[in-house]
mmCIF file of C-alpha atoms and ligand atoms in Angstrom:
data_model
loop_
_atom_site.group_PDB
_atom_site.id
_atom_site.type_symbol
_atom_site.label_atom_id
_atom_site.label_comp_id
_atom_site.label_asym_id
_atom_site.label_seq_id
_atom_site.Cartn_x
_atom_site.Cartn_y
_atom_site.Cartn_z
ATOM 1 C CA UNK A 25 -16.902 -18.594 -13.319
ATOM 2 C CA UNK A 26 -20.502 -18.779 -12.594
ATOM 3 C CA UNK A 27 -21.887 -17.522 -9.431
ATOM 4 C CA UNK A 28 -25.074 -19.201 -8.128
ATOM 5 C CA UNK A 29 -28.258 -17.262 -8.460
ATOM 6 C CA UNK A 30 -30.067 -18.758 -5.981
ATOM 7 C CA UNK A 31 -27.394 -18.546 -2.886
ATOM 8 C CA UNK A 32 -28.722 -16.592 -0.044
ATOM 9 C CA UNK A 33 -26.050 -14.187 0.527
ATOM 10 C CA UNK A 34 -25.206 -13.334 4.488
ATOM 11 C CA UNK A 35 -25.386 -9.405 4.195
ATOM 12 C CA UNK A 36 -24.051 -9.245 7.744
ATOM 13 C CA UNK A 37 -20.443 -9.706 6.241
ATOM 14 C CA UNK A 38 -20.136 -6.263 4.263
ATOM 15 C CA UNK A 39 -21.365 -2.443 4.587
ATOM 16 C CA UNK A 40 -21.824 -0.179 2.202
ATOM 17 C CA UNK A 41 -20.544 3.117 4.080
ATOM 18 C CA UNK A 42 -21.438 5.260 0.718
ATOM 19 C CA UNK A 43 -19.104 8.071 0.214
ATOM 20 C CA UNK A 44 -17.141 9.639 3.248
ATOM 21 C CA UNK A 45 -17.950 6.642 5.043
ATOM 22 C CA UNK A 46 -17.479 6.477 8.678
ATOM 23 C CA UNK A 47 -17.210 10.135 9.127
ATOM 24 C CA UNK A 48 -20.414 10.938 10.642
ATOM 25 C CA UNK A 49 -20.741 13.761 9.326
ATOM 26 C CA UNK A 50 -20.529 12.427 5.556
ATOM 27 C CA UNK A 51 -17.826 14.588 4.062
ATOM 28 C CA UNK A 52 -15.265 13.957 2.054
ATOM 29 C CA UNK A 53 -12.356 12.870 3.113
ATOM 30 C CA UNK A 54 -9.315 14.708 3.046
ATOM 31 C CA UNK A 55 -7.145 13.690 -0.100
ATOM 32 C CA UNK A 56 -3.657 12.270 1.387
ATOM 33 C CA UNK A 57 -0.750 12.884 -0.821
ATOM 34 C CA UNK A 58 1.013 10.095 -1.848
ATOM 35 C CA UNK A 59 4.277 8.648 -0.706
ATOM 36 C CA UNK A 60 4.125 9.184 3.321
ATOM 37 C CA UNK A 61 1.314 11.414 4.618
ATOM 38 C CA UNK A 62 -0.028 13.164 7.248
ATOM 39 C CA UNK A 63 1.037 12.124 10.514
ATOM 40 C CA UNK A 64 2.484 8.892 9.545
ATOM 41 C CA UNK A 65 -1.131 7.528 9.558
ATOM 42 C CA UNK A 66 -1.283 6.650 6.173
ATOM 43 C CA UNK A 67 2.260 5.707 6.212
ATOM 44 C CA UNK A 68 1.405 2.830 8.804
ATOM 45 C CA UNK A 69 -1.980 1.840 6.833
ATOM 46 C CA UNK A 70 0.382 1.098 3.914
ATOM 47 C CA UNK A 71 3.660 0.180 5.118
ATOM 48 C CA UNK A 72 2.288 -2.194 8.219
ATOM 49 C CA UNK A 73 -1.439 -2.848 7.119
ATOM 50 C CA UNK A 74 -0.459 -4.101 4.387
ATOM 51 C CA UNK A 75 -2.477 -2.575 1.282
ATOM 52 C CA UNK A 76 -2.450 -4.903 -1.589
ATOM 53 C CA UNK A 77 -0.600 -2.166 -3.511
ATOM 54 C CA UNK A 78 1.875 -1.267 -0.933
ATOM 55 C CA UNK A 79 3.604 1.911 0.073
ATOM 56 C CA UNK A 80 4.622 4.733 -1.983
ATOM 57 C CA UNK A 81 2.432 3.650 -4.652
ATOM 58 C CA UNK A 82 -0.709 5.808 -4.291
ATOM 59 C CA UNK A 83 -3.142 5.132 -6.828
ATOM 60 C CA UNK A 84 -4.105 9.187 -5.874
ATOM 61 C CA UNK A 85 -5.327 9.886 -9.565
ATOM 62 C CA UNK A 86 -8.840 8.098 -8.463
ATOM 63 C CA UNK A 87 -12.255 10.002 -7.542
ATOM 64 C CA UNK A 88 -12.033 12.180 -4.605
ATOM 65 C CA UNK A 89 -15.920 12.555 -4.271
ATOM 66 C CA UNK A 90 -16.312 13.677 -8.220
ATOM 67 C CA UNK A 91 -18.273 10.635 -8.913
ATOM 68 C CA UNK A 92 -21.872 10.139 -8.248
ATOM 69 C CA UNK A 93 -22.841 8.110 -5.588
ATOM 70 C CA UNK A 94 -24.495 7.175 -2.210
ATOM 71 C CA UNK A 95 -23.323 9.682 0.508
ATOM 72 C CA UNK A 96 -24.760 7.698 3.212
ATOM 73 C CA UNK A 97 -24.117 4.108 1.467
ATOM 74 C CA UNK A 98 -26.856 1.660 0.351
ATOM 75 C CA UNK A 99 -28.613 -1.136 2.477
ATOM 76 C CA UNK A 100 -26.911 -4.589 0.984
ATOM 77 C CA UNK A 101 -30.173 -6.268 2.649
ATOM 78 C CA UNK A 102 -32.287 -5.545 0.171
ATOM 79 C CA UNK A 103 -29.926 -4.981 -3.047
ATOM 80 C CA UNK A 104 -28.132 -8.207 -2.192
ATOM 81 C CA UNK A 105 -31.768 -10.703 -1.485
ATOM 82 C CA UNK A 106 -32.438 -13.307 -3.738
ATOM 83 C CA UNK A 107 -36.114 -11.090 -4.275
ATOM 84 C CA UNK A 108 -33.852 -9.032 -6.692
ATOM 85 C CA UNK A 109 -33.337 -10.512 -9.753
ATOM 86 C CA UNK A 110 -30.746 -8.307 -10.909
ATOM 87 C CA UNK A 111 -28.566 -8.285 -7.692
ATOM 88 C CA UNK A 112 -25.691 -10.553 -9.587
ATOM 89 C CA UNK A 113 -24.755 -7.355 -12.037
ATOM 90 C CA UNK A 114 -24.268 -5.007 -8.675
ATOM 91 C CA UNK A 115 -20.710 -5.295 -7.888
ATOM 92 C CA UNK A 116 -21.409 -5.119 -4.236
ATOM 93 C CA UNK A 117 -23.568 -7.842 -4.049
ATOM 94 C CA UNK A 118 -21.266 -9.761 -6.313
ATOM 95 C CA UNK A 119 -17.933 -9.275 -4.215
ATOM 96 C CA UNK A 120 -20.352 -10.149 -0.574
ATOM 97 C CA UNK A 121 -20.698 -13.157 -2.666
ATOM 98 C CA UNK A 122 -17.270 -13.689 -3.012
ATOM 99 C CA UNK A 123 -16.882 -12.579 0.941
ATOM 100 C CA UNK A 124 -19.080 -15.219 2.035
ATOM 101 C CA UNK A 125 -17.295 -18.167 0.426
ATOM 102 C CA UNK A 126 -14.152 -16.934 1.920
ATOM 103 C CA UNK A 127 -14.955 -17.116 4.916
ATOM 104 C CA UNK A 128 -17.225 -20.033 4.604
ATOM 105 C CA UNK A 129 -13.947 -21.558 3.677
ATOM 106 C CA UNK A 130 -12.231 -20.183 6.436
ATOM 107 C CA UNK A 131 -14.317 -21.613 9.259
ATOM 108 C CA UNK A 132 -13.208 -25.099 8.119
ATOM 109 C CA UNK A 133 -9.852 -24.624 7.337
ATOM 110 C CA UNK A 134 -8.598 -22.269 9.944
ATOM 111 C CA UNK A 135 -8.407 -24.708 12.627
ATOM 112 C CA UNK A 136 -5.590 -26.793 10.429
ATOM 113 C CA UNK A 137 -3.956 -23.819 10.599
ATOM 114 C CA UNK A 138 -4.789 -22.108 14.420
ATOM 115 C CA UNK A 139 -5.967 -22.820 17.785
ATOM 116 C CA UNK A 140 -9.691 -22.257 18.166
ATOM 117 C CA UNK A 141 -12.419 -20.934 15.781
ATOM 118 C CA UNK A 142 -12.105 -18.494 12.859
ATOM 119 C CA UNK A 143 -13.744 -15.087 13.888
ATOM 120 C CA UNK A 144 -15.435 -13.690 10.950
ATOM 121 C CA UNK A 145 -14.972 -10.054 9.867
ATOM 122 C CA UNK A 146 -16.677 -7.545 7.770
ATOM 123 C CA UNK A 147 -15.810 -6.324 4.374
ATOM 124 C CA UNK A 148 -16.570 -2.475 4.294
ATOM 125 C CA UNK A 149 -17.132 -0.848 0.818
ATOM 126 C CA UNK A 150 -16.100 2.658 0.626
ATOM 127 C CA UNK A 151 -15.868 5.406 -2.120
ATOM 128 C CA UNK A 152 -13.558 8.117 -1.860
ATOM 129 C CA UNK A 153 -12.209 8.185 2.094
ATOM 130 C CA UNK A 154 -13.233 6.552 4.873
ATOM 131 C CA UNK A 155 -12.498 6.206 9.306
ATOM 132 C CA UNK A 156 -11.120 3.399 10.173
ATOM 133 C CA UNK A 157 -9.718 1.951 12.870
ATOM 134 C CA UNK A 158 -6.066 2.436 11.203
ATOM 135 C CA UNK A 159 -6.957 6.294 11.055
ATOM 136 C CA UNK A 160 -8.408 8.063 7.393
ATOM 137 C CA UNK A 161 -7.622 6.307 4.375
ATOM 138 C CA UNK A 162 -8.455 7.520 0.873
ATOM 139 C CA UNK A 163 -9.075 5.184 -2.063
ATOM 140 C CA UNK A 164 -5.234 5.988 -3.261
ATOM 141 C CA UNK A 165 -4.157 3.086 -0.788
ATOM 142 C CA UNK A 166 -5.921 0.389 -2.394
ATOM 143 C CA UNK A 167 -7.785 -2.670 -0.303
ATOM 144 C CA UNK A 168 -6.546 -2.760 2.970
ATOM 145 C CA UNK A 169 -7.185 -4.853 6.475
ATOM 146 C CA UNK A 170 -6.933 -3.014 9.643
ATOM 147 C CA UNK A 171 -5.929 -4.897 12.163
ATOM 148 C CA UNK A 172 -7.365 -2.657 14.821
ATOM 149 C CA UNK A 173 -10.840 -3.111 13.814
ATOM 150 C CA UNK A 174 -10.011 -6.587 12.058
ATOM 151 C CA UNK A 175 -12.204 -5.287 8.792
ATOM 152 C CA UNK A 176 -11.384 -5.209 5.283
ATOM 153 C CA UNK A 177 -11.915 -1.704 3.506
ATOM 154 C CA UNK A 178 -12.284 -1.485 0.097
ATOM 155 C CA UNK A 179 -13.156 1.198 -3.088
ATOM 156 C CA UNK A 180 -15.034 -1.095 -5.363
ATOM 157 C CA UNK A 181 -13.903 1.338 -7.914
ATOM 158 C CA UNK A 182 -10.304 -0.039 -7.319
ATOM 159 C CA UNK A 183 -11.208 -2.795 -9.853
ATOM 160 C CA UNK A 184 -11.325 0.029 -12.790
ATOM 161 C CA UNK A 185 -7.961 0.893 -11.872
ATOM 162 C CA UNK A 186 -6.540 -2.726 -11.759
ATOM 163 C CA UNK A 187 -8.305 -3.336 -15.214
ATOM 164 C CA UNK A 188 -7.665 -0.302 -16.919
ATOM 165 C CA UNK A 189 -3.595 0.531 -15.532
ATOM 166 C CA UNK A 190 -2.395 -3.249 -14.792
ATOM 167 C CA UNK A 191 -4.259 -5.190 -17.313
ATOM 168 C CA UNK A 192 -6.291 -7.264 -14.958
ATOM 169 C CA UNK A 193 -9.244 -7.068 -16.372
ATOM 170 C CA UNK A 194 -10.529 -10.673 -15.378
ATOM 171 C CA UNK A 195 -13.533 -10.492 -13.033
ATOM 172 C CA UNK A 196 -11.739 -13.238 -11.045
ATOM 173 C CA UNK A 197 -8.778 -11.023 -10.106
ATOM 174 C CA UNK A 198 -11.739 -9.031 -7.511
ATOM 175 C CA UNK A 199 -12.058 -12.224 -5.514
ATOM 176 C CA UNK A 200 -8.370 -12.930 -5.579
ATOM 177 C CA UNK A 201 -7.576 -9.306 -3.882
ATOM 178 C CA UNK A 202 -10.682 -10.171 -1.544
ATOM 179 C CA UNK A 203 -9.220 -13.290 -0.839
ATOM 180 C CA UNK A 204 -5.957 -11.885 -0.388
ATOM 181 C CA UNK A 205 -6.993 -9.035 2.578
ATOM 182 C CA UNK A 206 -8.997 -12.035 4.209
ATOM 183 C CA UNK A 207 -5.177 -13.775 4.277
ATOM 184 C CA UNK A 208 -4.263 -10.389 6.595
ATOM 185 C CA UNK A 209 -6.657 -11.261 9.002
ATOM 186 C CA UNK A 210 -6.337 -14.688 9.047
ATOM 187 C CA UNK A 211 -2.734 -13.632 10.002
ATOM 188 C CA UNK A 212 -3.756 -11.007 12.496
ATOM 189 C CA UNK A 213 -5.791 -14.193 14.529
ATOM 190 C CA UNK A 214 -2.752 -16.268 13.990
ATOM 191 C CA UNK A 215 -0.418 -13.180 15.572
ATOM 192 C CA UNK A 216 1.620 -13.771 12.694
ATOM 193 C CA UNK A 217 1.131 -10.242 11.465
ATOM 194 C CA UNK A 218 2.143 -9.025 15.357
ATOM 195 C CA UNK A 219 5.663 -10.891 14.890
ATOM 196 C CA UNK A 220 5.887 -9.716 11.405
ATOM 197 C CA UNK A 221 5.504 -6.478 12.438
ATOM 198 C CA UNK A 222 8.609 -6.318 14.693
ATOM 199 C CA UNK A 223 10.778 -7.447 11.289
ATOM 200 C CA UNK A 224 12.281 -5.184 8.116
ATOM 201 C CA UNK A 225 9.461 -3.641 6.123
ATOM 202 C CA UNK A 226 11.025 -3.705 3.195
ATOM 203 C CA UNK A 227 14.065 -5.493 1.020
ATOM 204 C CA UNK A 228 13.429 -8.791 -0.828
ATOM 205 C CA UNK A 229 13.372 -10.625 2.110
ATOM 206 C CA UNK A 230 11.875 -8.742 4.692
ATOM 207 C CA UNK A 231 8.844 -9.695 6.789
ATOM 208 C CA UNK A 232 6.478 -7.522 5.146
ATOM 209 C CA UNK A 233 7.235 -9.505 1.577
ATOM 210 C CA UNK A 234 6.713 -12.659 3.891
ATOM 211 C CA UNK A 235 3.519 -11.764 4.616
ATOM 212 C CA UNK A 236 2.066 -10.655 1.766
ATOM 213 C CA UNK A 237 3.624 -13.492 -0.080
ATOM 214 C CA UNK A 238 1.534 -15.680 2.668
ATOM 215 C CA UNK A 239 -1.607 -13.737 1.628
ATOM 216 C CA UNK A 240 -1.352 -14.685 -1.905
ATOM 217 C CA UNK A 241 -0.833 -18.102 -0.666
ATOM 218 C CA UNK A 242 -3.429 -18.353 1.545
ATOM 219 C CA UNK A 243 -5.690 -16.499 -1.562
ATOM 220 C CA UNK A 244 -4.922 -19.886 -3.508
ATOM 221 C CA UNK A 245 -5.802 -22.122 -1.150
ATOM 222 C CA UNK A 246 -9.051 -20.817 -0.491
ATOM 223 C CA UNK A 247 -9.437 -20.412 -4.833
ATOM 224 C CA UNK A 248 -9.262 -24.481 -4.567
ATOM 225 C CA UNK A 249 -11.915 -24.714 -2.763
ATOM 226 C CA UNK A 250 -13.892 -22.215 -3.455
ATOM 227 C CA UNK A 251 -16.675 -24.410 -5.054
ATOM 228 C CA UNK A 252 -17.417 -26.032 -2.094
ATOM 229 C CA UNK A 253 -18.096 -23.609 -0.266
ATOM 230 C CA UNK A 254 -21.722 -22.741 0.995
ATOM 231 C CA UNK A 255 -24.474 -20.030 1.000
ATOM 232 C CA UNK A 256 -26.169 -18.822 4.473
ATOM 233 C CA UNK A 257 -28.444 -21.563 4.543
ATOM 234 C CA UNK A 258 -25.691 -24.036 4.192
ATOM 235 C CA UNK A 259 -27.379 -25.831 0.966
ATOM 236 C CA UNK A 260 -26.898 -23.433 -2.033
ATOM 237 C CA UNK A 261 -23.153 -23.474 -3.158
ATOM 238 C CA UNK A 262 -22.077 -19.944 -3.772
ATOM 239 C CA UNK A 263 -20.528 -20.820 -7.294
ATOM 240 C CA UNK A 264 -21.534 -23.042 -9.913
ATOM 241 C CA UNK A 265 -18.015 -23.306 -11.584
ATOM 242 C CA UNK A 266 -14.571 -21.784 -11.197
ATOM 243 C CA UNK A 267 -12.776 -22.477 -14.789
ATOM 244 C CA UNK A 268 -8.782 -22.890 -15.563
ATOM 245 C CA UNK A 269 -9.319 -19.309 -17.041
ATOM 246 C CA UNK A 270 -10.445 -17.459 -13.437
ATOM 247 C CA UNK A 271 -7.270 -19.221 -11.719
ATOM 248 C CA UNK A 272 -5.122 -17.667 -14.866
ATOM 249 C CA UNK A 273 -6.557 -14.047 -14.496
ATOM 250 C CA UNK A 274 -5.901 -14.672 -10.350
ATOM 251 C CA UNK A 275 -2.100 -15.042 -11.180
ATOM 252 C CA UNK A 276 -2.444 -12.319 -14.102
ATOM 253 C CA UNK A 277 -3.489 -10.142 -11.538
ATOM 254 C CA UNK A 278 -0.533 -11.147 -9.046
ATOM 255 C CA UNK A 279 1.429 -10.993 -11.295
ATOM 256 C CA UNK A 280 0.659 -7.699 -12.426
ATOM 257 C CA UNK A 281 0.560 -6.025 -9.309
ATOM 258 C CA UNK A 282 4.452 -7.248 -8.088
ATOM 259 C CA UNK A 283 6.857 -5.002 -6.576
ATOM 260 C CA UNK A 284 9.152 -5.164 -9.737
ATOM 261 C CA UNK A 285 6.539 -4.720 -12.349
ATOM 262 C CA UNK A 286 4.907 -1.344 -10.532
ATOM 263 C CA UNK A 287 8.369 -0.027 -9.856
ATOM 264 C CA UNK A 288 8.952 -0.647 -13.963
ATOM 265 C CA UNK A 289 5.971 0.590 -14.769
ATOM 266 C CA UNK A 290 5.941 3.869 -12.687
ATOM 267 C CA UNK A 291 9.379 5.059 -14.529
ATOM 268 C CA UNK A 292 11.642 4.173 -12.128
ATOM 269 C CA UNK A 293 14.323 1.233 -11.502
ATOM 270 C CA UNK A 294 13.510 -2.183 -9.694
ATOM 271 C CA UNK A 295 14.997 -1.308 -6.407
ATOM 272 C CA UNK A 296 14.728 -4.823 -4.671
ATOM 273 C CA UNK A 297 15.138 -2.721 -1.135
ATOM 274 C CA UNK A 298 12.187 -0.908 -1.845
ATOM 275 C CA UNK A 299 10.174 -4.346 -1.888
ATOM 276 C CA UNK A 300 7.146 -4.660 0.288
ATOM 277 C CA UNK A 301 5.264 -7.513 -1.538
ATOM 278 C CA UNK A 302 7.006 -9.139 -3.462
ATOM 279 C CA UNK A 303 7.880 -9.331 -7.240
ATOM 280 C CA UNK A 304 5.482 -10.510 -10.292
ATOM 281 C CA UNK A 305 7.270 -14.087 -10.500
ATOM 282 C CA UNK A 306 7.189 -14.612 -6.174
ATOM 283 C CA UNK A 307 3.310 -13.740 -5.990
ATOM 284 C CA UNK A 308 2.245 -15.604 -8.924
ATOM 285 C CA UNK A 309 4.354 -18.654 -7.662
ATOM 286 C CA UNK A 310 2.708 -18.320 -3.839
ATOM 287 C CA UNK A 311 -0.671 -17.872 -5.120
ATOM 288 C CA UNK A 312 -0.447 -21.016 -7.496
ATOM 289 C CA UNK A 313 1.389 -22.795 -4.607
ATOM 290 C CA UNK A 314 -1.989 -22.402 -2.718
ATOM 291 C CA UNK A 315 -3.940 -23.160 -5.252
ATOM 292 C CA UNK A 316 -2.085 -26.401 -6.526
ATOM 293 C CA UNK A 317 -2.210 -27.753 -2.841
ATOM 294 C CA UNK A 318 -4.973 -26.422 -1.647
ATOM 295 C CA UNK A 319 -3.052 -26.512 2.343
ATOM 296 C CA UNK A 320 -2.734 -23.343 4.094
ATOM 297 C CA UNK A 321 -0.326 -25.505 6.173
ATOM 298 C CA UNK A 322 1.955 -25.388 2.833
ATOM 299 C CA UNK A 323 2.026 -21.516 2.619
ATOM 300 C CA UNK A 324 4.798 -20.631 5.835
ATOM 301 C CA UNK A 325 6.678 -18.250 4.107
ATOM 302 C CA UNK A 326 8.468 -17.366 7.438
ATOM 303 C CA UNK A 327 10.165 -20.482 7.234
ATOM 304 C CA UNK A 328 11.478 -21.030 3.686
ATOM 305 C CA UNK A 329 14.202 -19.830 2.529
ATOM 306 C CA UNK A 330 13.051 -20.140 -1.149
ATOM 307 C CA UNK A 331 11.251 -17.130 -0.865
HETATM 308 ZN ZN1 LIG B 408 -1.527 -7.455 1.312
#
């Protein structure tokens, strides 16, 4: 992939909220344990909003504030303008990249799928814990949407973790899980996460697996296009090329990151009841399904029974 040094980037899509973001007061975060929580709060960020990683799978072992870092977060206005050279190595700047074209793509395709306009949302980077409106969240639950506030929250650091414990080390696998939280809130304007939400939360064939099946889908389609879509000014693209090999590490990355596969690799036995996203083979497939047609029409996983 090569990302387009000259795109303007819209910095109004993503905050950097720095460390204890949201808090006000700019502490730390309580750590949440894994596997439930306190209050159930946590428990509904990952069982119903629909973390990429999924429930009972904290990733807990990551910084809790050790790690240096801006406590009151960083302006993106000026790391992210084209009047710094180096702004393509930040990672921030590089992922509002990847923000920007997919929403840019989502403003044309969302009426094949919806009635009305796309409403764009913000991306907020976080390190450590952060207030949202789902309640506290620590970086243990992975990238997550909220529903409640519509915006994507995400540990930039998460990408270590996915490189270093699941192998997917591509660079391409951060706009696939970007991609992939965008699908939640594509979902949330559709409602389709509202009727979702009334269905099992688990088991091979519950509505939670649905949906996040969807959101790899949707991921692909919006990976097909990706090339077209446009900087702020509407004349830059955003990339120069997307190659055979970013698509591959994509589906590495799904692929790594199925129910099956985490369940394997934590110790335990695949316990298909226990699914919330799907396994390695399903996500993969969905993603690619996306991608090959390049039609969110083609990605109602509701309605299949080839799941
Ligand atoms: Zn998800």
């Amino acid at each position: 992939m090569e990302l387009n040094e000259r795109a303007e980037l819209d910095t109004s899509q993503a905050n950097d909220l720095g460390r204890g973001g949201g808090s006000g007061g700019g502490g730390i975060g309580i750590p949440i344990p894994g596997g439930g929580g306190r209050g159930g709060i946590i428990g509904i960020v990952v069982a119903v909003l629909v973390a990429l990683l999924g429930g009972g799978f904290g990733l807990n072992a990551m910084t809790n504030g050790d790690e240096g870092g801006q406590a009151g977060g960083g302006d993106l206005d000026q790391a992210c303008s084209t009047a710094n050279p180096d702004r393509l190595d930040d990672a921030r700047c590089r992922n509002l990249l990847y923000v920007n074209s997919i929403q840019a793509y989502w403003q044309k395709a969302y009426p094949e799928v919806g009635n009305g306009n796309y409403e764009p949302t913000t991306t907020n980077f976080f390190q450590a814990a952060v207030n949202t409106g789902c309640g506290q969240a620590d970086s243990g639950v992975g990238p997550f949407y909220c529903p409640a506030d519509r915006k994507v929250y995400i540990d930039l650091s998460f990408y270590d973790e996915l490189a270093t414990r699941f192998g997917a080390k591509g660079e391409f696998a951060q706009p696939y899980v970007l991609a992939h939280e965008y699908g939640h809130h594509i979902q949330n304007l559709l409602g389709t996460n509202a009727k979702a939400g009334q269905g099992d939360q688990s088991g091979p064939r519950s509505a939670s697996v649905r949906l996040e099946l969807q959101a790899d889908c949707y991921a692909g389609a919006w990976a097909k296009h990706a090339t077209e879509s446009k900087d702020k000014t509407g004349q830059q693209p955003l990339f120069k090329s997307i190659t055979e090999t970013d698509i591959d590490q994509a589906v590495d990355t799904a692929e790594a990151i199925g129910d099956d596969s985490i369940q394997e690799r934590s110790g335990g036995r695949v316990n298909p009841d226990q699914f919330t996203h799907g396994t390695s083979e399903q996500r993969k497939r969905w993603f690619t399904q996306g991608y090959d047609r390049g039609d969110p029409k083609t990605c109602d996983t509701f309605g299949t029974d080839q799941l």
